[in-house]
Short mmCIF file of C-alpha atoms in Angstrom, two decimals:
data_model
loop_
_atom_site.label_atom_id
_atom_site.label_comp_id
_atom_site.label_asym_id
_atom_site.label_seq_id
_atom_site.Cartn_x
_atom_site.Cartn_y
_atom_site.Cartn_z
CA MET N 1 -156.55 144.10 277.74
CA ARG N 2 -157.89 143.89 274.20
CA ALA N 3 -158.01 147.69 274.12
CA LEU N 4 -154.40 147.90 275.14
CA GLN N 5 -153.43 145.36 272.48
CA GLY N 6 -155.15 147.43 269.77
CA LEU N 7 -153.26 150.53 270.86
CA ARG N 8 -149.85 148.76 270.38
CA GLY N 9 -150.23 148.62 266.53
CA PRO N 10 -149.03 145.86 264.22
CA ARG N 11 -147.05 143.06 265.67
CA ALA N 12 -143.22 143.35 265.37
CA PRO N 13 -141.55 140.84 263.09
CA SER N 14 -139.99 137.87 264.69
CA LEU N 15 -136.26 137.33 265.09
CA PRO N 16 -135.90 134.61 262.43
CA LEU N 17 -137.50 136.86 259.87
CA LEU N 18 -135.05 139.62 260.65
CA LEU N 19 -132.15 137.26 260.27
CA LEU N 20 -133.39 136.13 256.88
CA CYS N 21 -133.74 139.71 255.70
CA PHE N 22 -130.21 140.55 256.90
CA LEU N 23 -128.70 137.55 255.13
CA ALA N 24 -130.52 138.43 251.93
CA ALA N 25 -129.23 142.00 252.02
CA LEU N 26 -125.72 140.81 252.74
CA ARG N 27 -125.87 138.42 249.80
CA ARG N 28 -127.00 141.14 247.44
CA SER N 29 -124.21 143.42 248.60
CA LEU N 30 -121.61 140.71 248.15
CA GLU N 31 -122.81 139.87 244.65
CA HIS N 32 -122.70 143.56 243.73
CA GLY N 33 -119.18 143.90 245.09
CA LEU N 34 -117.91 140.84 243.21
CA SER N 35 -119.43 141.98 239.97
CA THR N 36 -117.75 145.39 240.17
CA ALA N 37 -114.32 143.98 241.14
CA ALA N 38 -114.29 141.25 238.54
CA PRO N 39 -112.79 143.34 235.71
CA PHE N 40 -109.68 143.95 237.82
CA LYS N 41 -109.22 140.50 239.34
CA SER N 42 -110.10 138.18 236.50
CA LEU N 43 -108.05 139.51 233.56
CA PRO N 44 -107.33 136.99 230.80
CA VAL N 45 -103.81 135.51 230.87
CA GLN N 46 -102.82 136.93 227.46
CA GLU N 47 -103.86 140.47 228.42
CA GLU N 48 -101.96 140.20 231.67
CA MET N 49 -98.78 139.04 229.85
CA MET N 50 -99.06 141.88 227.34
CA THR N 51 -99.32 144.36 230.17
CA LYS N 52 -96.18 142.97 231.81
CA TYR N 53 -94.28 142.82 228.48
CA SER N 54 -95.12 146.43 227.68
CA ASN N 55 -93.62 147.50 230.96
CA LEU N 56 -90.44 145.47 230.42
CA SER N 57 -89.84 146.72 226.87
CA LEU N 58 -90.12 150.28 228.05
CA GLU N 59 -87.46 149.76 230.72
CA SER N 60 -85.08 147.98 228.32
CA HIS N 61 -85.42 150.75 225.77
CA ASN N 62 -84.46 153.36 228.32
CA ILE N 63 -81.36 151.39 229.39
CA SER N 64 -80.07 150.85 225.84
CA VAL N 65 -80.47 154.50 224.95
CA THR N 66 -78.48 155.72 227.92
CA ALA N 67 -75.74 153.04 227.54
CA ALA N 68 -75.24 153.29 223.76
CA PRO N 69 -73.00 156.40 223.65
CA PHE N 70 -70.51 154.73 226.01
CA THR N 71 -70.36 151.13 224.74
CA SER N 72 -70.68 151.35 220.93
CA LEU N 73 -67.86 153.62 219.73
CA PRO N 74 -67.28 153.53 215.95
CA VAL N 75 -64.35 151.43 214.78
CA GLN N 76 -62.50 154.39 213.29
CA GLU N 77 -62.84 156.44 216.49
CA GLU N 78 -61.66 153.47 218.54
CA MET N 79 -58.59 153.04 216.32
CA MET N 80 -57.82 156.76 216.62
CA THR N 81 -58.04 156.47 220.39
CA LYS N 82 -55.60 153.56 220.43
CA SER N 83 -53.19 155.19 218.00
CA SER N 84 -53.10 158.60 219.66
CA ASN N 85 -50.12 157.62 221.83
CA LEU N 86 -48.17 155.81 219.09
CA SER N 87 -45.01 157.16 217.51
CA LEU N 88 -45.13 158.63 213.99
CA GLU N 89 -43.00 157.37 211.11
CA SER N 90 -42.83 159.20 207.79
CA HIS N 91 -41.77 157.57 204.51
CA SER N 92 -41.78 158.99 201.00
CA ILE N 93 -41.03 158.00 197.40
CA SER N 94 -40.59 160.14 194.27
CA MET N 95 -41.73 159.49 190.71
CA THR N 96 -41.78 161.27 187.38
CA GLU N 97 -44.02 160.96 184.35
CA HIS N 98 -41.23 159.18 182.46
CA SER N 99 -40.67 156.47 185.07
CA ASN N 100 -40.77 153.09 183.36
CA MET N 101 -40.81 150.81 186.43
CA PRO N 102 -42.93 150.99 189.60
CA VAL N 103 -41.12 152.40 192.62
CA GLU N 104 -41.22 150.27 195.77
CA LYS N 105 -40.06 150.81 199.32
CA ASN N 106 -39.99 148.26 202.14
CA ILE N 107 -40.90 149.47 205.62
CA THR N 108 -40.07 147.27 208.60
CA LEU N 109 -42.36 147.62 211.63
CA GLU N 110 -41.77 145.73 214.85
CA ARG N 111 -44.39 147.38 217.05
CA PRO N 112 -47.60 149.44 216.55
CA SER N 113 -47.08 152.95 215.20
CA ASN N 114 -48.58 155.68 213.03
CA VAL N 115 -47.18 155.54 209.50
CA GLU N 116 -47.30 158.49 207.14
CA LEU N 117 -46.90 157.56 203.45
CA ILE N 118 -46.06 160.34 200.99
CA CYS N 119 -45.82 160.08 197.20
CA GLN N 120 -44.26 162.83 195.08
CA PHE N 121 -45.05 163.01 191.37
CA THR N 122 -43.60 165.41 188.80
CA PRO N 123 -45.81 165.61 185.69
CA SER N 124 -45.01 167.36 182.43
CA GLY N 125 -48.46 168.92 182.08
CA ASP N 126 -51.10 170.47 184.29
CA LEU N 127 -51.03 169.30 187.90
CA ASN N 128 -54.79 169.63 188.31
CA SER N 129 -55.48 167.21 185.47
CA VAL N 130 -53.65 164.30 187.15
CA ASN N 131 -55.91 161.75 188.82
CA VAL N 132 -54.66 160.43 192.20
CA THR N 133 -55.83 157.18 193.84
CA TRP N 134 -54.66 154.91 196.65
CA LYS N 135 -55.04 151.16 197.10
CA LYS N 136 -54.30 148.67 199.86
CA GLY N 137 -53.51 145.53 197.94
CA ASP N 138 -56.34 145.41 195.41
CA LYS N 139 -58.82 147.36 197.54
CA LEU N 140 -59.47 150.98 196.62
CA LEU N 141 -59.06 153.51 199.46
CA GLU N 142 -61.58 156.32 199.28
CA GLY N 143 -61.28 159.61 201.14
CA ASN N 144 -58.40 158.51 203.35
CA TYR N 145 -55.67 160.61 201.72
CA LEU N 146 -54.72 164.21 200.95
CA VAL N 147 -53.56 165.76 197.67
CA ASN N 148 -51.56 168.98 197.34
CA ALA N 149 -49.62 170.69 194.54
CA THR N 150 -46.58 172.87 195.20
CA GLY N 151 -43.92 174.16 192.81
CA GLY N 152 -44.78 171.86 189.91
CA ILE N 153 -44.82 168.75 192.15
CA LEU N 154 -47.92 166.82 193.10
CA TYR N 155 -47.98 165.45 196.65
CA THR N 156 -50.35 162.89 198.09
CA GLN N 157 -50.33 161.66 201.67
CA HIS N 158 -51.97 158.68 203.34
CA ARG N 159 -51.72 158.07 207.07
CA VAL N 160 -52.45 154.68 208.57
CA ALA N 161 -52.55 153.65 212.23
CA VAL N 162 -50.88 150.22 212.36
CA ILE N 163 -52.10 148.57 215.56
CA ASN N 164 -52.28 144.91 214.45
CA SER N 165 -51.52 142.62 211.54
CA LYS N 166 -54.64 143.73 209.62
CA GLN N 167 -53.03 147.06 208.74
CA MET N 168 -49.86 145.42 207.41
CA GLY N 169 -49.41 144.84 203.69
CA SER N 170 -48.87 146.91 200.54
CA TYR N 171 -50.11 150.47 200.05
CA SER N 172 -49.86 151.92 196.53
CA CYS N 173 -50.37 155.42 195.15
CA PHE N 174 -51.41 155.85 191.50
CA PHE N 175 -51.03 158.93 189.29
CA GLY N 176 -52.88 159.23 186.00
CA GLU N 177 -55.63 157.19 184.41
CA LYS N 178 -54.56 155.49 181.14
CA LYS N 179 -50.82 155.37 181.80
CA GLN N 180 -50.59 155.08 185.56
CA GLN N 181 -47.43 155.64 187.55
CA ARG N 182 -47.36 153.55 190.71
CA GLY N 183 -45.45 153.78 193.96
CA THR N 184 -45.75 151.02 196.57
CA PHE N 185 -44.97 150.88 200.29
CA ASN N 186 -44.56 147.36 201.68
CA LEU N 187 -45.23 147.19 205.43
CA LYS N 188 -43.54 144.10 206.85
CA VAL N 189 -42.38 142.67 210.14
CA PRO N 190 -38.60 142.18 210.58
CA GLU N 191 -36.99 139.40 208.56
CA ILE N 192 -35.36 136.42 210.23
CA ASN N 193 -31.87 135.48 209.05
CA GLY N 194 -31.22 131.77 209.13
CA GLN N 195 -28.39 130.06 207.25
CA ASN N 196 -28.37 130.20 203.48
CA LYS N 197 -25.96 127.30 203.03
CA PRO N 198 -26.64 123.79 204.37
CA LEU N 199 -24.94 122.92 207.65
CA ILE N 200 -23.03 119.63 207.20
CA THR N 201 -22.10 117.42 210.15
CA TYR N 202 -21.61 113.72 210.97
CA LEU N 203 -23.38 110.98 212.84
CA GLY N 204 -22.98 111.09 216.61
CA ASP N 205 -21.78 114.70 216.67
CA SER N 206 -23.51 117.78 218.11
CA VAL N 207 -24.58 120.87 216.18
CA VAL N 208 -25.96 124.35 216.98
CA LEU N 209 -28.51 125.97 214.65
CA THR N 210 -28.75 129.76 214.83
CA CYS N 211 -31.35 132.33 213.72
CA LYS N 212 -30.99 136.10 214.12
CA CYS N 213 -33.20 139.16 213.90
CA GLN N 214 -31.39 142.39 213.06
CA ASP N 215 -32.18 145.26 215.46
CA CYS N 216 -35.39 143.75 216.82
CA LEU N 217 -36.70 141.79 219.79
CA PRO N 218 -39.41 139.21 219.03
CA LEU N 219 -41.97 138.42 221.70
CA ASN N 220 -41.17 134.73 221.42
CA TRP N 221 -39.23 132.16 219.37
CA THR N 222 -40.38 128.69 218.35
CA TRP N 223 -38.35 125.99 216.59
CA TYR N 224 -39.87 123.47 214.20
CA GLY N 225 -38.11 120.39 212.89
CA GLY N 226 -38.83 117.56 210.47
CA ASN N 227 -37.40 115.76 207.49
CA GLY N 228 -40.66 115.80 205.55
CA SER N 229 -43.54 118.10 204.70
CA VAL N 230 -44.86 118.09 208.31
CA GLN N 231 -43.09 120.41 210.72
CA VAL N 232 -43.15 119.40 214.39
CA PRO N 233 -42.62 122.03 217.13
CA ILE N 234 -39.58 121.44 219.31
CA GLY N 235 -40.30 122.30 222.91
CA VAL N 236 -39.47 120.17 225.93
CA PRO N 237 -36.02 118.52 225.72
CA VAL N 238 -36.09 114.80 225.05
CA ASN N 239 -33.22 113.04 226.87
CA ASP N 240 -31.17 116.25 226.63
CA LYS N 241 -31.19 115.93 222.86
CA TYR N 242 -32.56 119.45 222.23
CA VAL N 243 -31.51 122.60 224.05
CA ILE N 244 -33.06 125.97 223.10
CA SER N 245 -31.57 129.27 224.24
CA GLY N 246 -32.46 132.93 223.67
CA LYS N 247 -36.28 132.70 223.60
CA HIS N 248 -36.70 136.44 224.28
CA ALA N 249 -33.67 137.89 222.49
CA ASN N 250 -32.79 138.88 218.94
CA GLU N 251 -31.03 135.54 218.48
CA THR N 252 -32.14 131.99 219.14
CA ARG N 253 -30.09 128.80 219.15
CA LEU N 254 -31.08 125.16 218.88
CA LYS N 255 -28.51 122.60 220.01
CA ILE N 256 -28.96 119.03 218.82
CA THR N 257 -26.83 116.25 220.33
CA GLN N 258 -26.20 112.64 219.29
CA LEU N 259 -27.08 113.28 215.68
CA SER N 260 -28.64 110.50 213.64
CA GLU N 261 -29.88 110.21 210.09
CA ASP N 262 -33.40 111.07 211.31
CA ASP N 263 -32.18 114.51 212.42
CA GLN N 264 -31.41 115.48 208.85
CA GLY N 265 -33.80 118.00 207.27
CA THR N 266 -34.90 121.64 207.26
CA TYR N 267 -35.49 123.42 210.58
CA LEU N 268 -37.67 126.53 210.95
CA CYS N 269 -37.16 129.27 213.52
CA HIS N 270 -40.47 131.10 214.02
CA ALA N 271 -40.55 134.61 215.53
CA ILE N 272 -43.70 136.28 216.88
CA PHE N 273 -44.06 140.08 216.86
CA GLU N 274 -46.90 142.37 217.89
CA LEU N 275 -47.75 143.01 214.24
CA GLY N 276 -47.23 139.56 212.77
CA GLU N 277 -44.93 136.60 212.41
CA SER N 278 -41.75 135.78 210.51
CA GLU N 279 -39.55 132.72 210.06
CA GLY N 280 -36.12 131.61 208.92
CA HIS N 281 -34.75 128.32 207.57
CA VAL N 282 -31.71 126.21 208.44
CA LYS N 283 -30.93 123.06 206.46
CA LEU N 284 -29.04 120.29 208.27
CA VAL N 285 -27.19 117.49 206.47
CA VAL N 286 -26.01 114.52 208.58
CA LEU N 287 -23.31 112.33 206.98
CA SER N 288 -21.73 109.04 207.91
CA TYR N 289 -17.97 108.76 208.35
CA LEU N 290 -17.95 106.34 205.44
CA VAL N 291 -19.01 109.13 203.13
CA PRO N 292 -15.67 111.01 203.20
CA LEU N 293 -13.89 107.65 202.99
CA LYS N 294 -15.82 106.86 199.85
CA VAL N 295 -14.91 110.21 198.44
CA PHE N 296 -11.25 109.63 199.27
CA CYS N 297 -11.34 106.21 197.62
CA ALA N 298 -12.98 107.69 194.54
CA ILE N 299 -10.31 110.38 194.30
CA ALA N 300 -7.52 107.83 194.83
CA ALA N 301 -8.98 105.62 192.09
CA GLU N 302 -9.09 108.55 189.71
CA VAL N 303 -5.45 109.36 190.49
CA VAL N 304 -4.39 105.73 189.89
CA LEU N 305 -6.22 105.64 186.58
CA LEU N 306 -4.62 108.90 185.52
CA VAL N 307 -1.11 107.70 186.42
CA ALA N 308 -1.70 104.39 184.62
CA ALA N 309 -2.90 106.23 181.53
CA ILE N 310 0.22 108.41 181.57
CA LEU N 311 2.51 105.39 181.92
CA LEU N 312 0.78 103.54 179.11
CA PHE N 313 1.09 106.57 176.88
CA GLU N 314 4.81 106.85 177.65
CA MET N 315 5.39 103.17 176.92
CA TYR N 316 3.52 103.44 173.64
CA THR N 317 5.52 106.46 172.54
CA GLN N 318 8.77 104.75 173.50
CA LYS N 319 7.91 101.63 171.51
CA LYS N 320 6.94 103.72 168.51
CA LYS N 321 10.11 105.74 168.75
CA LYS N 322 12.56 102.76 169.14
CA PRO N 323 12.20 101.20 165.61
CA SER N 324 12.85 104.50 163.93
CA ASP N 325 15.97 105.03 166.03
CA ASP N 326 17.23 101.51 165.19
CA GLY N 327 16.74 102.22 161.49
CA LYS N 328 18.68 105.42 161.70
CA GLU N 329 21.53 103.70 163.57
CA PHE N 330 21.64 100.95 160.92
CA GLU N 331 21.79 103.49 158.13
CA GLN N 332 24.52 105.39 159.94
CA GLY N 333 26.50 102.15 160.41
CA GLU N 334 26.21 101.23 156.76
CA GLN N 335 27.24 104.72 155.78
CA LEU N 336 30.29 104.46 157.98
CA LYS N 337 31.21 101.10 156.44
CA LEU N 338 30.91 102.55 152.98
CA ASP N 339 33.06 105.44 153.95
CA ASP N 340 35.71 103.12 155.36
CA SER N 341 35.74 100.90 152.27
CA ASN N 342 36.05 103.87 150.02
CA GLY N 343 39.01 105.08 151.99
CA ILE N 344 40.82 101.74 151.62
CA GLU N 345 40.24 101.55 147.91
CA ASN N 346 41.43 105.07 147.39
CA SER N 347 44.60 104.53 149.39
CA GLY N 348 45.69 101.50 147.26
CA PRO N 349 46.22 103.23 143.90
CA ARG N 350 47.84 106.15 145.56
CA HIS N 351 50.39 103.82 147.10
CA ARG N 352 51.14 102.15 143.75
CA LYS N 353 51.45 105.55 142.11
CA ASN N 354 53.92 106.68 144.68
CA GLU N 355 55.98 103.50 144.16
CA SER N 356 56.11 104.04 140.40
CA VAL N 357 57.22 107.56 140.79
CA GLY N 358 60.03 106.44 143.11
CA GLN N 359 61.22 104.02 140.59
#
């Protein structure tokens, strides 16, 4: 038995020892695995945010580059796109070198349109030596006009696309430097014609105020009333006192009933167009019925005073004339008496003479 035990060799390790060795190897492998994976799983927070932010900025940059050509058109190109379908109006003025006063022309625009402004200038010298400039109000326009010379006349042209109220105003062309000749185009919306003379009416009556627009159709009308500096819009009728008609026509009317002294004042009719606004004025005067009576009494008093003055003057002239007439009558009577006495005295001697002659 001992011989057999020596032939078997060293004794095999026990089971607990094998388990301990296996656990130790497993622990070493786990530690090695955690140490190699740590750089990927335990990044600092700041580095992780930077990595995410770099990815987001790259995506945003790509989107803005592809969307820019479609969403950020230049303003001038956008205006040209809007004005491509508008009608074209051409207006011109002529000037000479000896013109003493600026030449102006009013242009009425109701709706958006392309406007072509042309200035013609006839100088006495060389056409090429004349300086040409354009201004909108006081702002210099650079590179937005053309200059051409034909047959001794200098032409300059400026085209403007009027699509809103910003393009309205005054456009002026200038020729020369020291002594400038100026031509001006005034772009305006249509004028509103109110009533130039005050409208006079009486207490308790009704009145109709009218405003007109010649050859145009405003988008809307608005009436404003007030007897002071503050103008109040007139909209919803109050006890049927106000009635507005023609809100979308070339004429608007405001009817006011049961007039009182508070209704007296200046009324504004406000018209709205696509290119701007315009307004007219109507002045209303409300009188009491005692006012014409006072006027009548004043006129009657003046007539009475005039008649009394005439009568007094006639009486004075009659009194002044009567003594002189009485004096003349007295003198005439005395003269007649003298004539009669002289006739009697003269007849006496003649009678005696005749008697003596008979004897």
